[in-house]
Coordinates of C-alpha atoms and ligand atoms in Angstrom, one line a residue:
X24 CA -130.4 -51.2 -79.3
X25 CA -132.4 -48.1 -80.5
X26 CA -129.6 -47.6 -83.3
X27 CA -130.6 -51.2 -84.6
X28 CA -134.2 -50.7 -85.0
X29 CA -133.9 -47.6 -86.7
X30 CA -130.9 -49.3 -88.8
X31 CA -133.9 -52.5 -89.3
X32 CA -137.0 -49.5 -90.0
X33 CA -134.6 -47.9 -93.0
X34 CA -133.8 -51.2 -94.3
X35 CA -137.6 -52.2 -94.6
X36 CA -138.4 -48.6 -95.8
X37 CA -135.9 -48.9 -98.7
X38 CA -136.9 -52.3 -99.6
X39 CA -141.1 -51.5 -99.7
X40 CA -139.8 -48.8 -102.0
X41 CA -137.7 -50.8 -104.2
X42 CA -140.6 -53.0 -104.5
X43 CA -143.1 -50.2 -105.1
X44 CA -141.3 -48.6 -107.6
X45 CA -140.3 -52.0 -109.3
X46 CA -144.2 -52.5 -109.6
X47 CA -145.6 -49.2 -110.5
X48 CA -142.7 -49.6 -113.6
X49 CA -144.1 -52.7 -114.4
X50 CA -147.8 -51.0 -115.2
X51 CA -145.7 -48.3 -117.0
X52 CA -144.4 -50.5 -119.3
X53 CA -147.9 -52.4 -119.2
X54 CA -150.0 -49.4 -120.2
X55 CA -147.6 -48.7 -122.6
X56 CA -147.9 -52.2 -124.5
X57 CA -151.6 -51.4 -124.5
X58 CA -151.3 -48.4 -126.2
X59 CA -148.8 -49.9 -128.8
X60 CA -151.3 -52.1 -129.7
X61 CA -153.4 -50.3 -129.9
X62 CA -152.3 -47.2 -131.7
X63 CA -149.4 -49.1 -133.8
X64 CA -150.6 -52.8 -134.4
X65 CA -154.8 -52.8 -134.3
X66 CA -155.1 -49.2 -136.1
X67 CA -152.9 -50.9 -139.3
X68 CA -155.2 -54.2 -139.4
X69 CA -153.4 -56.9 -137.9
X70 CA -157.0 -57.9 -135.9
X71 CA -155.6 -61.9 -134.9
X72 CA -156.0 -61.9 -131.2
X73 CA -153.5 -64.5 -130.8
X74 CA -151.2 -62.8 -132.1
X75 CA -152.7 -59.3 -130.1
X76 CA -152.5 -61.0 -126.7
X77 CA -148.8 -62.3 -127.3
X78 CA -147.6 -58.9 -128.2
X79 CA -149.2 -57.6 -124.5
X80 CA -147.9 -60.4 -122.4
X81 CA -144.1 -60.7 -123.9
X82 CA -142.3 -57.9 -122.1
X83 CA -140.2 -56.0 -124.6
X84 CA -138.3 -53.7 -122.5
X85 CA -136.8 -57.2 -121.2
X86 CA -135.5 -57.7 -124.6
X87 CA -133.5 -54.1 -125.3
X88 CA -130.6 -52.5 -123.8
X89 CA -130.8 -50.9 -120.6
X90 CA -130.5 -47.3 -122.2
X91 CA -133.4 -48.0 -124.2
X92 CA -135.7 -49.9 -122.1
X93 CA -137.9 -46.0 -122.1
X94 CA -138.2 -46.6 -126.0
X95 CA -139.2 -50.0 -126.2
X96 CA -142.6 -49.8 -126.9
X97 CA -142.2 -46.7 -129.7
X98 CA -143.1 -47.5 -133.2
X99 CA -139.5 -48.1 -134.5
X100 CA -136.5 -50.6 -134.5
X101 CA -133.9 -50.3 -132.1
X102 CA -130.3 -51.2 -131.9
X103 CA -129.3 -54.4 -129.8
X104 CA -125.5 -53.9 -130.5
X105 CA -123.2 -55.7 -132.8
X106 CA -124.8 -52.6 -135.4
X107 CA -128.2 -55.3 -135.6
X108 CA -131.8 -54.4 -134.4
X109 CA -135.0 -55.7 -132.9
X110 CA -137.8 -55.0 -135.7
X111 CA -140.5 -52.2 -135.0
X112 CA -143.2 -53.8 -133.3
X113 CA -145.7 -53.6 -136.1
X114 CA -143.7 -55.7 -138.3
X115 CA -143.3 -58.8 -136.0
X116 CA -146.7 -58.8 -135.2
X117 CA -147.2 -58.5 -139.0
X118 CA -145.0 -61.1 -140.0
X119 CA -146.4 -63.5 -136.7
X120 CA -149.7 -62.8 -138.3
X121 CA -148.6 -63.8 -141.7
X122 CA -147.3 -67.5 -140.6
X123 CA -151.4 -68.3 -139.7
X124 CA -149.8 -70.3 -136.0
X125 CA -152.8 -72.0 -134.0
X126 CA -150.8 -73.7 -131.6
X127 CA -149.5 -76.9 -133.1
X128 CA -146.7 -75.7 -135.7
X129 CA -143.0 -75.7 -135.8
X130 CA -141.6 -72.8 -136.8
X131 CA -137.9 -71.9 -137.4
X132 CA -136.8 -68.6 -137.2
X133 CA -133.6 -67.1 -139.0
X134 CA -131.9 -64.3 -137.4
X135 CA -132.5 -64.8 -133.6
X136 CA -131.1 -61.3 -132.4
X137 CA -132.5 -60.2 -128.5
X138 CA -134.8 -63.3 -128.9
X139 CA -138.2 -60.9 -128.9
X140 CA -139.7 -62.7 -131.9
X141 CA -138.8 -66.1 -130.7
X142 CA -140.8 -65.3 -127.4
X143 CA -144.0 -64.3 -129.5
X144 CA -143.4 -67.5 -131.7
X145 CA -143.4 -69.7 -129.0
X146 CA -146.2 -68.3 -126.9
X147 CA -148.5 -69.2 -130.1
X148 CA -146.9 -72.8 -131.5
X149 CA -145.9 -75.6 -130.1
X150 CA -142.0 -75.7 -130.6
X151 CA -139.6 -72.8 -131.9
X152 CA -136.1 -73.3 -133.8
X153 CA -134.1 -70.1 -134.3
X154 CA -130.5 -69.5 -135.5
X155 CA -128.3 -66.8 -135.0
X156 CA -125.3 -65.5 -136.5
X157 CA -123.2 -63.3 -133.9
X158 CA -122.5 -65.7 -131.0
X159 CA -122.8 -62.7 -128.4
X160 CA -126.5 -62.1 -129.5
X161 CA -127.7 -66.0 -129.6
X162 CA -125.8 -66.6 -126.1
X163 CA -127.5 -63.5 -124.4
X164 CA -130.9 -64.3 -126.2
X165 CA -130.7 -68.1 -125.2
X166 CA -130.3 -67.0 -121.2
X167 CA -132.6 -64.3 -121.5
X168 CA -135.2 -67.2 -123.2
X169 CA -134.1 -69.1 -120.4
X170 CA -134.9 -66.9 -117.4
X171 CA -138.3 -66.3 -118.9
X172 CA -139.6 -69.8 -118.4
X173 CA -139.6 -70.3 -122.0
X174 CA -138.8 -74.4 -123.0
X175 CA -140.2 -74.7 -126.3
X176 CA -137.5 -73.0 -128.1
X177 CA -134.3 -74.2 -128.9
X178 CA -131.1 -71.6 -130.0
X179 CA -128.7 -72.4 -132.1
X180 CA -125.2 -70.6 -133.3
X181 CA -125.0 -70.6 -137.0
X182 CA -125.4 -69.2 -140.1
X183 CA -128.8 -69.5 -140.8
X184 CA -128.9 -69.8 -144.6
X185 CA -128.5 -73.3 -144.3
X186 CA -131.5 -74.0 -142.0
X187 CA -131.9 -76.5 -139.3
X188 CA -132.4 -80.0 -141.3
X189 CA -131.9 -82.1 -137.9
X190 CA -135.9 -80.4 -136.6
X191 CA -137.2 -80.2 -141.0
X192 CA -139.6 -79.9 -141.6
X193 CA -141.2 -77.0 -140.9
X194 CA -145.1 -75.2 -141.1
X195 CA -144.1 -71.9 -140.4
X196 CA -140.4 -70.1 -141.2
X197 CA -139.7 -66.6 -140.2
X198 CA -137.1 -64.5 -141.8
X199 CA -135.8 -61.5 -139.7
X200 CA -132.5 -60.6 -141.8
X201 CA -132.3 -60.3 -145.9
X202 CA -130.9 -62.3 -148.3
X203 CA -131.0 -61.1 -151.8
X204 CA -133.0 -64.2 -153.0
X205 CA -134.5 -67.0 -151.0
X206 CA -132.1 -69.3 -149.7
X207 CA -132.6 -72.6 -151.1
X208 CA -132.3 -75.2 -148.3
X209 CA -135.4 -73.0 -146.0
X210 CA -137.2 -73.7 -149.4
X211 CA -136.5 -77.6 -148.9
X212 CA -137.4 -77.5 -145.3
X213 CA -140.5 -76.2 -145.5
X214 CA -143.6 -78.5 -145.3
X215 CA -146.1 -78.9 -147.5
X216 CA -148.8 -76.5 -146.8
X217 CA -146.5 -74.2 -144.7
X218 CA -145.5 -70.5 -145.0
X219 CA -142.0 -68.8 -145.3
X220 CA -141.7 -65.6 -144.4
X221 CA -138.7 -63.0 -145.9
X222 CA -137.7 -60.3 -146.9
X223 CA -135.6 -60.2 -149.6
X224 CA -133.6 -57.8 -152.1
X225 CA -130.5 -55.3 -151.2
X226 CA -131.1 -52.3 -148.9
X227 CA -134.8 -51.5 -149.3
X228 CA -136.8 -55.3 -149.5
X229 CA -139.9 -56.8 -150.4
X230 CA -141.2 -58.9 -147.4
X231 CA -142.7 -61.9 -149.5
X232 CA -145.1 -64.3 -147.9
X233 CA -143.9 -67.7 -149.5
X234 CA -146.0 -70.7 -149.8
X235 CA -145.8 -74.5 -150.7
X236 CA -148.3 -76.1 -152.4
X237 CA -148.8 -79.4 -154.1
X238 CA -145.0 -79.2 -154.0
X239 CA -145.3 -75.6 -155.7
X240 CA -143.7 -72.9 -154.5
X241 CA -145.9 -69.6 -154.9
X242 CA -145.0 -66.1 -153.7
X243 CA -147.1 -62.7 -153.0
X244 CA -145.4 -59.7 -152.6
X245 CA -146.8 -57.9 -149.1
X246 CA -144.7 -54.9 -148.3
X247 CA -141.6 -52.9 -148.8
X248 CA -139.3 -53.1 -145.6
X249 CA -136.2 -52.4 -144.4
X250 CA -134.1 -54.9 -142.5
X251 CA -130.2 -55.8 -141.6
X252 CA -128.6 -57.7 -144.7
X253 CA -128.5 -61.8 -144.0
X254 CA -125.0 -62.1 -143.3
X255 CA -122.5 -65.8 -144.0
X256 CA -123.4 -67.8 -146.9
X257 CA -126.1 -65.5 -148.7
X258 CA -123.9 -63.0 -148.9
X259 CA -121.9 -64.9 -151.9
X260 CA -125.8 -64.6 -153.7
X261 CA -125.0 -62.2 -156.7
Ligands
LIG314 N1 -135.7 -61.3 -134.7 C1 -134.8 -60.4 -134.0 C2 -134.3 -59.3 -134.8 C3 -133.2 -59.7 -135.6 S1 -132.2 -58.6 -136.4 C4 -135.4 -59.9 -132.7 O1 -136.6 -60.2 -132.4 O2 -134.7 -59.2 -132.0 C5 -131.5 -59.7 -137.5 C6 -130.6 -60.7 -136.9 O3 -130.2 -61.7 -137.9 C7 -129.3 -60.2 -136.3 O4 -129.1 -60.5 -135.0 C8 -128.2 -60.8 -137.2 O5 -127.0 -61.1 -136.5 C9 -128.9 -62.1 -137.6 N2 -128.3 -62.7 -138.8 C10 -127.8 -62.1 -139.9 N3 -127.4 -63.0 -140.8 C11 -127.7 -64.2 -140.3 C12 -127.5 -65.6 -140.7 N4 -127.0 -65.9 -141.9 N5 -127.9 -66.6 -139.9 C13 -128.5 -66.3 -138.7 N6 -128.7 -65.1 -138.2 C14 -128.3 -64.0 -139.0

């Protein structure tokens, strides 16, 4: 009998533990968003606080490998396997910013990866498309999605070069890999008056912001940046 409750007492302990020590992570990794935003996204201008408030709720750590969860809030990409990355946290909120959401839009995203950017996409629009390549990544980025609670965003395995016509068009379309020029059909699918995000060029890039106007397609040239080449059809592009 005595054996039992002391067996019962250590089980208790262990889990009031567990659950401590799962909480007092949780403020880690909350301070540490903070301080990323702070220090990383504020201090370079990005001042939309849509876009600010996303970047503290989504959870990034969720979205990297175990062995770099400790990293995930540093001011750099990091490696998600299959030699592809999840963009330093300055640049999605950049490139979030960029796209102008208010809550309405449809965006499409190319180059899905851990599924980071789609969750800041859809907590500031209405309905997120994204596309990704390597099966592996879209599978594990859909559940992940998934087990979040997120139900505005749909994953699909493909090459992204092509778009998604079925959902066209679209305000907003973010580009998270590079093709050397801008793939033609995310041209067509974008709606009057939206905004396509990209980088594009060989190793080092241009991120362009890309707009349609009266039918018009008119570019500006925001920074240089460094991102995985766009892999599938756009590597044919010359
Ligand atoms: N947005 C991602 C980062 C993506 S890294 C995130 O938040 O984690 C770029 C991704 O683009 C990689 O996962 C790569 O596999 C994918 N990719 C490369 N070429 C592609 C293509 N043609 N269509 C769709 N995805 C592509």
């Amino acid at each position: 009998m005595g054996k039992k409750i002391i067996f019962s007492l250590i089980i208790t302990l262990c889990l009031f533990l567990s659950i401590n020590c799962k909480e007092s992570e949780n403020m880690n990794f909350y301070t540490l968003r903070k301080k990323m935003i702070e220090t990383q996204i504020k201090a370079r201008g990005i001042n939309d606080k849509r876009v600010l408030s996303a970047m503290l709720k989504v959870e990034r750590h969720k979205f990297v490998p175990v062995k770099f969860k400790k990293n995930a809030y540093d001011d750099n990409p990091l490696p998600i396997g299959y030699e592809q990355t999840i963009s330093q946290p300055y640049i999605v909120a950049l490139m979030t910013e960029l796209l102008e959401l208010k809550g309405n839009e449809k965006v499409l995203e190319i180059g899905t990866g851990s599924g980071y950017q789609a969750a800041i996409l859809a907590e500031l629009c209405k309905e997120v498309y994204t596309i990704e390549i390597i099966p592996e990544l879209g599978k594990n980025a859909e559940k992940l999605l998934k087990e979040l609670g997120y139900k505005n965003i749909k994953v699909k395995i493909g090459d992204g070069f092509a778009g998604w016509k079925e959902y066209a068009p679209y305000d907003g379309i973010i580009v998270t890999c590079a093709p050397k020029d801008i793939p033609q059909p995310l041209l067509e699918q974008l709606k009057e008056g939206g905004r396509l995000i990209i980088p594009v060029g060989d190793f080092y890039q241009e991120l362009l912001l890309v707009k349609k106007i009266n039918g018009k397609i008119i570019k500006q040239s925001i920074i240089p940046v460094i991102f995985v080449p766009m892999k599938g059809e756009a590597e044919k592009i010359k």
